[in-house]
PDB file of C-alpha atoms in Angstrom:
ATOM      1  CA  GLU A 261      16.380 -52.015  21.528  1.00 63.00           C
ATOM      2  CA  ALA A 262      14.869 -50.320  18.335  1.00 76.00           C
ATOM      3  CA  GLY A 263      11.283 -49.565  18.778  1.00 90.00           C
ATOM      4  CA  VAL A 264       8.166 -50.371  16.291  1.00 94.00           C
ATOM      5  CA  THR A 265       9.148 -48.791  13.057  1.00 95.00           C
ATOM      6  CA  GLN A 266       6.406 -47.620  10.431  1.00 96.00           C
ATOM      7  CA  PHE A 267       6.996 -46.235   6.959  1.00 95.00           C
ATOM      8  CA  PRO A 268       6.182 -44.125   5.299  1.00 97.00           C
ATOM      9  CA  SER A 269       5.242 -41.631   8.022  1.00 95.00           C
ATOM     10  CA  HIS A 270       3.053 -39.829   5.453  1.00 96.00           C
ATOM     11  CA  SER A 271       1.393 -40.769   2.254  1.00 97.00           C
ATOM     12  CA  VAL A 272      -0.795 -38.719   0.080  1.00 98.00           C
ATOM     13  CA  ILE A 273      -2.479 -40.750  -2.796  1.00 97.00           C
ATOM     14  CA  GLU A 274      -5.375 -40.312  -5.208  1.00 97.00           C
ATOM     15  CA  LYS A 275      -8.617 -42.250  -5.003  1.00 97.00           C
ATOM     16  CA  GLY A 276      -8.098 -45.622  -6.752  1.00 97.00           C
ATOM     17  CA  GLN A 277      -4.712 -45.895  -6.289  1.00 97.00           C
ATOM     18  CA  THR A 278      -2.847 -48.574  -4.191  1.00 98.00           C
ATOM     19  CA  VAL A 279      -0.886 -47.878  -1.115  1.00 98.00           C
ATOM     20  CA  THR A 280       1.292 -50.194   0.963  1.00 98.00           C
ATOM     21  CA  LEU A 281       2.159 -49.558   4.615  1.00 98.00           C
ATOM     22  CA  ARG A 282       4.907 -51.301   6.418  1.00 98.00           C
ATOM     23  CA  CYS A 283       5.344 -52.093   9.972  1.00 97.00           C
ATOM     24  CA  ASP A 284       8.622 -53.488  11.522  1.00 96.00           C
ATOM     25  CA  PRO A 285       8.041 -54.776  15.096  1.00 95.00           C
ATOM     26  CA  ILE A 286      10.521 -55.067  17.827  1.00 92.00           C
ATOM     27  CA  SER A 287      12.683 -58.003  17.062  1.00 91.00           C
ATOM     28  CA  GLY A 288      11.451 -61.166  18.769  1.00 88.00           C
ATOM     29  CA  HIS A 289       7.809 -59.902  19.161  1.00 90.00           C
ATOM     30  CA  ASP A 290       5.525 -62.589  17.962  1.00 90.00           C
ATOM     31  CA  ASN A 291       2.377 -60.499  18.059  1.00 91.00           C
ATOM     32  CA  LEU A 292       1.785 -57.566  15.955  1.00 94.00           C
ATOM     33  CA  TYR A 293      -1.207 -55.518  15.874  1.00 94.00           C
ATOM     34  CA  TRP A 294      -2.684 -52.955  13.300  1.00 97.00           C
ATOM     35  CA  TYR A 295      -4.991 -49.989  14.510  1.00 97.00           C
ATOM     36  CA  ARG A 296      -6.467 -47.225  12.529  1.00 97.00           C
ATOM     37  CA  ARG A 297      -7.703 -43.802  13.606  1.00 96.00           C
ATOM     38  CA  VAL A 298      -9.988 -42.077  11.259  1.00 94.00           C
ATOM     39  CA  MET A 299     -10.036 -38.312  11.901  1.00 86.00           C
ATOM     40  CA  GLY A 300     -12.427 -37.315  14.844  1.00 81.00           C
ATOM     41  CA  LYS A 301     -13.021 -41.000  15.770  1.00 90.00           C
ATOM     42  CA  GLU A 302     -11.488 -43.126  18.170  1.00 94.00           C
ATOM     43  CA  ILE A 303      -8.635 -45.529  17.457  1.00 96.00           C
ATOM     44  CA  LYS A 304      -9.919 -48.911  16.083  1.00 96.00           C
ATOM     45  CA  PHE A 305      -8.416 -52.340  15.999  1.00 95.00           C
ATOM     46  CA  LEU A 306      -7.953 -53.754  12.495  1.00 97.00           C
ATOM     47  CA  LEU A 307      -6.017 -56.916  12.934  1.00 94.00           C
ATOM     48  CA  HIS A 308      -3.555 -59.206  15.088  1.00 93.00           C
ATOM     49  CA  PHE A 309      -0.998 -61.439  13.767  1.00 93.00           C
ATOM     50  CA  VAL A 310       0.721 -64.166  15.867  1.00 91.00           C
ATOM     51  CA  LYS A 311       3.947 -64.782  13.920  1.00 93.00           C
ATOM     52  CA  GLU A 312       2.777 -65.002  10.342  1.00 94.00           C
ATOM     53  CA  SER A 313      -0.757 -66.172  11.315  1.00 93.00           C
ATOM     54  CA  LYS A 314      -3.756 -63.900  11.523  1.00 93.00           C
ATOM     55  CA  GLN A 315      -5.170 -64.479  14.893  1.00 90.00           C
ATOM     56  CA  ASP A 316      -8.015 -62.102  14.590  1.00 91.00           C
ATOM     57  CA  GLU A 317      -8.976 -59.864  11.557  1.00 93.00           C
ATOM     58  CA  SER A 318     -12.383 -58.850  12.797  1.00 92.00           C
ATOM     59  CA  GLY A 319     -11.609 -55.158  12.506  1.00 94.00           C
ATOM     60  CA  MET A 320     -10.630 -55.097   8.856  1.00 96.00           C
ATOM     61  CA  PRO A 321     -13.141 -52.758   7.168  1.00 94.00           C
ATOM     62  CA  ASN A 322     -13.555 -54.448   3.671  1.00 94.00           C
ATOM     63  CA  ASN A 323     -11.807 -56.763   1.137  1.00 95.00           C
ATOM     64  CA  ARG A 324      -9.827 -53.569  -0.132  1.00 97.00           C
ATOM     65  CA  PHE A 325      -7.690 -54.157   2.759  1.00 97.00           C
ATOM     66  CA  LEU A 326      -4.892 -56.912   2.718  1.00 97.00           C
ATOM     67  CA  ALA A 327      -2.417 -57.568   5.561  1.00 97.00           C
ATOM     68  CA  GLU A 328       0.424 -59.906   5.495  1.00 97.00           C
ATOM     69  CA  ARG A 329       3.361 -60.903   7.703  1.00 96.00           C
ATOM     70  CA  THR A 330       5.641 -62.996   5.734  1.00 86.00           C
ATOM     71  CA  GLY A 331       8.120 -65.044   7.865  1.00 87.00           C
ATOM     72  CA  GLY A 332       6.664 -63.631  11.101  1.00 84.00           C
ATOM     73  CA  THR A 333       8.800 -60.513  10.868  1.00 92.00           C
ATOM     74  CA  TYR A 334       7.639 -57.084   9.363  1.00 96.00           C
ATOM     75  CA  SER A 335       3.971 -56.720   8.187  1.00 98.00           C
ATOM     76  CA  THR A 336       2.536 -54.969   5.273  1.00 98.00           C
ATOM     77  CA  LEU A 337      -0.937 -53.478   4.885  1.00 98.00           C
ATOM     78  CA  LYS A 338      -2.263 -52.794   1.489  1.00 98.00           C
ATOM     79  CA  VAL A 339      -5.042 -50.724   0.530  1.00 97.00           C
ATOM     80  CA  GLN A 340      -6.271 -51.273  -3.025  1.00 97.00           C
ATOM     81  CA  PRO A 341      -7.924 -49.439  -4.546  1.00 97.00           C
ATOM     82  CA  ALA A 342      -8.034 -46.595  -2.033  1.00 97.00           C
ATOM     83  CA  GLU A 343     -11.166 -44.512  -1.056  1.00 97.00           C
ATOM     84  CA  LEU A 344     -11.451 -41.031   0.566  1.00 96.00           C
ATOM     85  CA  GLU A 345     -12.902 -42.730   3.703  1.00 96.00           C
ATOM     86  CA  ASP A 346      -9.447 -44.643   4.278  1.00 97.00           C
ATOM     87  CA  SER A 347      -7.815 -41.464   5.262  1.00 97.00           C
ATOM     88  CA  GLY A 348      -6.571 -41.469   8.764  1.00 96.00           C
ATOM     89  CA  VAL A 349      -3.530 -42.641  10.949  1.00 96.00           C
ATOM     90  CA  TYR A 350      -2.551 -46.198  10.794  1.00 97.00           C
ATOM     91  CA  PHE A 351      -0.712 -47.508  13.914  1.00 97.00           C
ATOM     92  CA  CYS A 352       1.208 -50.733  14.228  1.00 96.00           C
ATOM     93  CA  ALA A 353       2.002 -52.305  17.752  1.00 94.00           C
ATOM     94  CA  SER A 354       3.930 -55.257  18.907  1.00 92.00           C
ATOM     95  CA  SER A 355       4.327 -57.385  21.949  1.00 88.00           C
ATOM     96  CA  PRO A 356       6.428 -60.548  22.858  1.00 84.00           C
ATOM     97  CA  TRP A 357       3.136 -62.289  24.381  1.00 73.00           C
ATOM     98  CA  VAL A 358      -0.554 -61.835  24.636  1.00 65.00           C
ATOM     99  CA  THR A 359      -1.145 -60.650  28.276  1.00 62.00           C
ATOM    100  CA  GLY A 360      -3.205 -57.742  27.840  1.00 59.00           C
ATOM    101  CA  TYR A 361      -0.510 -55.803  29.629  1.00 67.00           C
ATOM    102  CA  GLY A 362      -0.085 -53.211  26.809  1.00 70.00           C
ATOM    103  CA  TYR A 363       2.329 -53.334  23.936  1.00 82.00           C
ATOM    104  CA  THR A 364       4.663 -50.875  22.049  1.00 88.00           C
ATOM    105  CA  PHE A 365       3.203 -48.652  19.464  1.00 93.00           C
ATOM    106  CA  GLY A 366       4.861 -47.191  16.350  1.00 94.00           C
ATOM    107  CA  SER A 367       4.716 -43.458  15.238  1.00 93.00           C
ATOM    108  CA  GLY A 368       2.131 -44.223  12.792  1.00 95.00           C
ATOM    109  CA  THR A 369       1.507 -43.566   9.136  1.00 97.00           C
ATOM    110  CA  ARG A 370      -0.823 -40.691   8.043  1.00 96.00           C
ATOM    111  CA  LEU A 371      -2.637 -41.612   4.964  1.00 97.00           C
ATOM    112  CA  THR A 372      -4.427 -39.090   3.088  1.00 97.00           C
ATOM    113  CA  VAL A 373      -6.594 -39.971   0.140  1.00 97.00           C
ATOM    114  CA  VAL A 374      -7.646 -37.204  -2.297  1.00 97.00           C
TER     115      VAL A 374
ATOM    116  CA  ALA B  57     -18.164 -56.434  24.350  1.00 76.00           C
ATOM    117  CA  GLN B  58     -16.284 -53.750  26.105  1.00 83.00           C
ATOM    118  CA  SER B  59     -16.345 -49.967  25.547  1.00 90.00           C
ATOM    119  CA  VAL B  60     -14.715 -46.877  26.856  1.00 94.00           C
ATOM    120  CA  THR B  61     -15.994 -43.336  27.253  1.00 96.00           C
ATOM    121  CA  GLN B  62     -13.800 -40.450  27.871  1.00 97.00           C
ATOM    122  CA  LEU B  63     -15.551 -37.386  29.194  1.00 94.00           C
ATOM    123  CA  GLY B  64     -14.548 -34.372  27.434  1.00 92.00           C
ATOM    124  CA  SER B  65     -12.616 -34.229  24.177  1.00 94.00           C
ATOM    125  CA  HIS B  66     -10.586 -31.167  25.281  1.00 96.00           C
ATOM    126  CA  VAL B  67      -9.326 -30.234  28.874  1.00 97.00           C
ATOM    127  CA  SER B  68      -7.619 -26.915  29.530  1.00 97.00           C
ATOM    128  CA  VAL B  69      -5.746 -26.371  32.663  1.00 97.00           C
ATOM    129  CA  SER B  70      -3.249 -23.872  33.991  1.00 97.00           C
ATOM    130  CA  GLU B  71       0.515 -24.794  34.646  1.00 97.00           C
ATOM    131  CA  GLY B  72       0.598 -26.098  38.138  1.00 97.00           C
ATOM    132  CA  ALA B  73      -3.014 -27.023  38.460  1.00 98.00           C
ATOM    133  CA  LEU B  74      -4.533 -30.363  38.923  1.00 98.00           C
ATOM    134  CA  VAL B  75      -4.967 -32.542  35.757  1.00 98.00           C
ATOM    135  CA  LEU B  76      -8.009 -34.793  35.939  1.00 98.00           C
ATOM    136  CA  LEU B  77      -8.898 -36.826  32.710  1.00 98.00           C
ATOM    137  CA  ARG B  78     -12.135 -39.048  32.956  1.00 98.00           C
ATOM    138  CA  CYS B  79     -12.713 -42.510  31.617  1.00 97.00           C
ATOM    139  CA  ASN B  80     -15.488 -44.736  32.203  1.00 96.00           C
ATOM    140  CA  TYR B  81     -15.604 -48.471  30.926  1.00 94.00           C
ATOM    141  CA  SER B  82     -17.986 -51.087  30.262  1.00 90.00           C
ATOM    142  CA  SER B  83     -16.904 -54.693  30.203  1.00 82.00           C
ATOM    143  CA  SER B  84     -18.822 -57.920  31.166  1.00 77.00           C
ATOM    144  CA  VAL B  85     -15.522 -59.414  32.826  1.00 79.00           C
ATOM    145  CA  PRO B  86     -12.944 -57.912  34.654  1.00 78.00           C
ATOM    146  CA  PRO B  87     -10.860 -55.555  32.415  1.00 85.00           C
ATOM    147  CA  TYR B  88      -7.313 -54.526  32.157  1.00 88.00           C
ATOM    148  CA  LEU B  89      -7.301 -50.758  31.693  1.00 91.00           C
ATOM    149  CA  PHE B  90      -4.732 -48.545  30.134  1.00 93.00           C
ATOM    150  CA  TRP B  91      -3.893 -44.951  29.500  1.00 96.00           C
ATOM    151  CA  TYR B  92      -1.737 -43.876  26.552  1.00 96.00           C
ATOM    152  CA  VAL B  93      -0.536 -40.691  25.760  1.00 96.00           C
ATOM    153  CA  GLN B  94       0.269 -39.060  22.152  1.00 94.00           C
ATOM    154  CA  TYR B  95       2.493 -36.216  22.064  1.00 93.00           C
ATOM    155  CA  PRO B  96       2.596 -34.293  18.722  1.00 87.00           C
ATOM    156  CA  ASN B  97       4.154 -36.102  15.800  1.00 81.00           C
ATOM    157  CA  GLN B  98       4.709 -39.015  17.958  1.00 87.00           C
ATOM    158  CA  GLY B  99       3.411 -42.611  18.447  1.00 88.00           C
ATOM    159  CA  LEU B 100       1.304 -43.785  21.450  1.00 92.00           C
ATOM    160  CA  GLN B 101       3.179 -44.195  24.698  1.00 92.00           C
ATOM    161  CA  LEU B 102       1.995 -46.243  27.513  1.00 92.00           C
ATOM    162  CA  LEU B 103       1.432 -44.096  30.562  1.00 95.00           C
ATOM    163  CA  LEU B 104       0.207 -46.713  33.019  1.00 93.00           C
ATOM    164  CA  LYS B 105      -1.964 -49.833  33.438  1.00 91.00           C
ATOM    165  CA  TYR B 106      -4.362 -51.574  35.681  1.00 90.00           C
ATOM    166  CA  THR B 107      -4.220 -55.333  35.610  1.00 84.00           C
ATOM    167  CA  SER B 108      -6.121 -56.465  38.635  1.00 77.00           C
ATOM    168  CA  ALA B 109      -3.471 -55.859  41.392  1.00 77.00           C
ATOM    169  CA  ALA B 110      -3.334 -52.341  43.257  1.00 85.00           C
ATOM    170  CA  THR B 111      -6.291 -50.435  42.456  1.00 89.00           C
ATOM    171  CA  LEU B 112      -4.251 -47.119  42.523  1.00 94.00           C
ATOM    172  CA  VAL B 113      -1.748 -47.194  39.541  1.00 94.00           C
ATOM    173  CA  LYS B 114       1.264 -44.917  39.368  1.00 95.00           C
ATOM    174  CA  GLY B 115       2.717 -44.285  35.914  1.00 93.00           C
ATOM    175  CA  ILE B 116       5.353 -42.036  34.272  1.00 93.00           C
ATOM    176  CA  ASN B 117       5.765 -38.440  34.387  1.00 93.00           C
ATOM    177  CA  GLY B 118       3.826 -38.265  37.759  1.00 96.00           C
ATOM    178  CA  PHE B 119       0.675 -39.427  36.482  1.00 97.00           C
ATOM    179  CA  GLU B 120      -1.651 -41.892  38.330  1.00 97.00           C
ATOM    180  CA  ALA B 121      -4.988 -43.644  37.969  1.00 97.00           C
ATOM    181  CA  GLU B 122      -7.425 -45.176  40.341  1.00 95.00           C
ATOM    182  CA  PHE B 123      -9.467 -48.142  39.266  1.00 94.00           C
ATOM    183  CA  LYS B 124     -13.128 -47.945  40.837  1.00 93.00           C
ATOM    184  CA  LYS B 125     -15.049 -51.123  40.033  1.00 90.00           C
ATOM    185  CA  SER B 126     -18.287 -49.569  41.620  1.00 91.00           C
ATOM    186  CA  GLU B 127     -18.094 -46.626  39.359  1.00 93.00           C
ATOM    187  CA  THR B 128     -16.809 -48.494  36.373  1.00 93.00           C
ATOM    188  CA  SER B 129     -14.057 -45.639  36.265  1.00 95.00           C
ATOM    189  CA  PHE B 130     -10.494 -45.288  35.577  1.00 96.00           C
ATOM    190  CA  HIS B 131      -9.648 -41.683  35.845  1.00 98.00           C
ATOM    191  CA  LEU B 132      -6.089 -40.143  35.219  1.00 98.00           C
ATOM    192  CA  THR B 133      -4.699 -37.413  37.507  1.00 98.00           C
ATOM    193  CA  LYS B 134      -1.791 -35.486  38.059  1.00 98.00           C
ATOM    194  CA  PRO B 135      -1.318 -33.022  41.035  1.00 97.00           C
ATOM    195  CA  SER B 136       0.417 -30.316  39.125  1.00 97.00           C
ATOM    196  CA  ALA B 137       0.381 -29.750  35.293  1.00 97.00           C
ATOM    197  CA  HIS B 138       3.393 -29.063  33.502  1.00 97.00           C
ATOM    198  CA  MET B 139       3.681 -27.439  30.003  1.00 96.00           C
ATOM    199  CA  SER B 140       5.222 -30.570  28.655  1.00 96.00           C
ATOM    200  CA  ASP B 141       1.998 -32.454  29.640  1.00 97.00           C
ATOM    201  CA  ALA B 142       0.142 -31.111  26.672  1.00 97.00           C
ATOM    202  CA  ALA B 143      -0.788 -33.930  24.500  1.00 97.00           C
ATOM    203  CA  GLU B 144      -3.598 -36.264  23.483  1.00 96.00           C
ATOM    204  CA  TYR B 145      -4.652 -39.019  26.077  1.00 98.00           C
ATOM    205  CA  PHE B 146      -6.378 -42.114  25.360  1.00 97.00           C
ATOM    206  CA  CYS B 147      -8.001 -44.542  27.887  1.00 97.00           C
ATOM    207  CA  ALA B 148      -8.272 -48.078  26.637  1.00 94.00           C
ATOM    208  CA  VAL B 149      -9.631 -51.614  27.832  1.00 91.00           C
ATOM    209  CA  SER B 150      -8.681 -54.974  27.174  1.00 86.00           C
ATOM    210  CA  VAL B 151     -10.147 -58.428  28.197  1.00 74.00           C
ATOM    211  CA  ILE B 152      -7.894 -61.333  28.256  1.00 64.00           C
ATOM    212  CA  GLY B 153      -9.182 -64.782  27.150  1.00 61.00           C
ATOM    213  CA  THR B 154     -11.517 -63.676  24.461  1.00 57.00           C
ATOM    214  CA  SER B 155      -9.788 -60.890  22.583  1.00 58.00           C
ATOM    215  CA  TYR B 156      -6.011 -61.855  22.605  1.00 64.00           C
ATOM    216  CA  GLY B 157      -4.962 -58.391  24.099  1.00 77.00           C
ATOM    217  CA  LYS B 158      -7.010 -56.394  21.589  1.00 85.00           C
ATOM    218  CA  LEU B 159      -7.530 -52.864  22.867  1.00 90.00           C
ATOM    219  CA  THR B 160     -10.602 -50.841  22.774  1.00 92.00           C
ATOM    220  CA  PHE B 161     -10.036 -47.126  22.924  1.00 95.00           C
ATOM    221  CA  GLY B 162     -11.892 -44.121  23.926  1.00 96.00           C
ATOM    222  CA  GLN B 163     -12.209 -41.038  21.749  1.00 96.00           C
ATOM    223  CA  GLY B 164      -9.224 -39.340  23.249  1.00 96.00           C
ATOM    224  CA  THR B 165      -8.761 -36.146  25.360  1.00 97.00           C
ATOM    225  CA  ILE B 166      -6.615 -33.215  24.263  1.00 97.00           C
ATOM    226  CA  LEU B 167      -5.019 -31.626  27.193  1.00 97.00           C
ATOM    227  CA  THR B 168      -3.809 -28.052  26.894  1.00 97.00           C
ATOM    228  CA  VAL B 169      -1.625 -26.500  29.567  1.00 97.00           C
ATOM    229  CA  HIS B 170      -1.655 -22.646  29.776  1.00 96.00           C
ATOM    230  CA  PRO B 171       1.144 -20.665  31.367  1.00 94.00           C
TER     231      PRO B 171
END
């Protein structure tokens, strides 16, 4: 089966611009997670979708970040307007159920804001 | 709330030597524990997981980890390092029932293997 796909793999944008990251989970996986790793820091949870509903968005840094999952399939994470501190690697992961047994991660999108 | 501490941001070993990557956790309820590995330019790959069954857990590529509740530790070991083990390793904890599978990660440990 295809894995979790994220694109773009890299994005360089200027401060103040808008960027949209996309994640395609494994087909049939209802649970989709977004994580972020800022350089030098640990990987941190951003939010969790169950199908198209936001189960937990406690990790979203501020209202410049907007995540959607229309139809319960792929998800997008939009940053508008981007700030320098938004630079980092954004990971997406998916799982067929919520068991805490671990899930499959994508390769990540490296976002650089200059 | 749970937390994870990985002791040592960089670990260097010689090929064939023992690999020991340290992880301590803090959790108010019984945790699920994980080790993930990230090879250069790749995503996070699950190495192994502890989910309240056997305390000694075997994973892929010859790695294993032992859950020690009294020490709140979940150290990762491999008897003999291989050059292909060079990567960044992450310990993570999850608590079911309150956080819907959300993972809390440690800071990561970069493993370097010398010939």
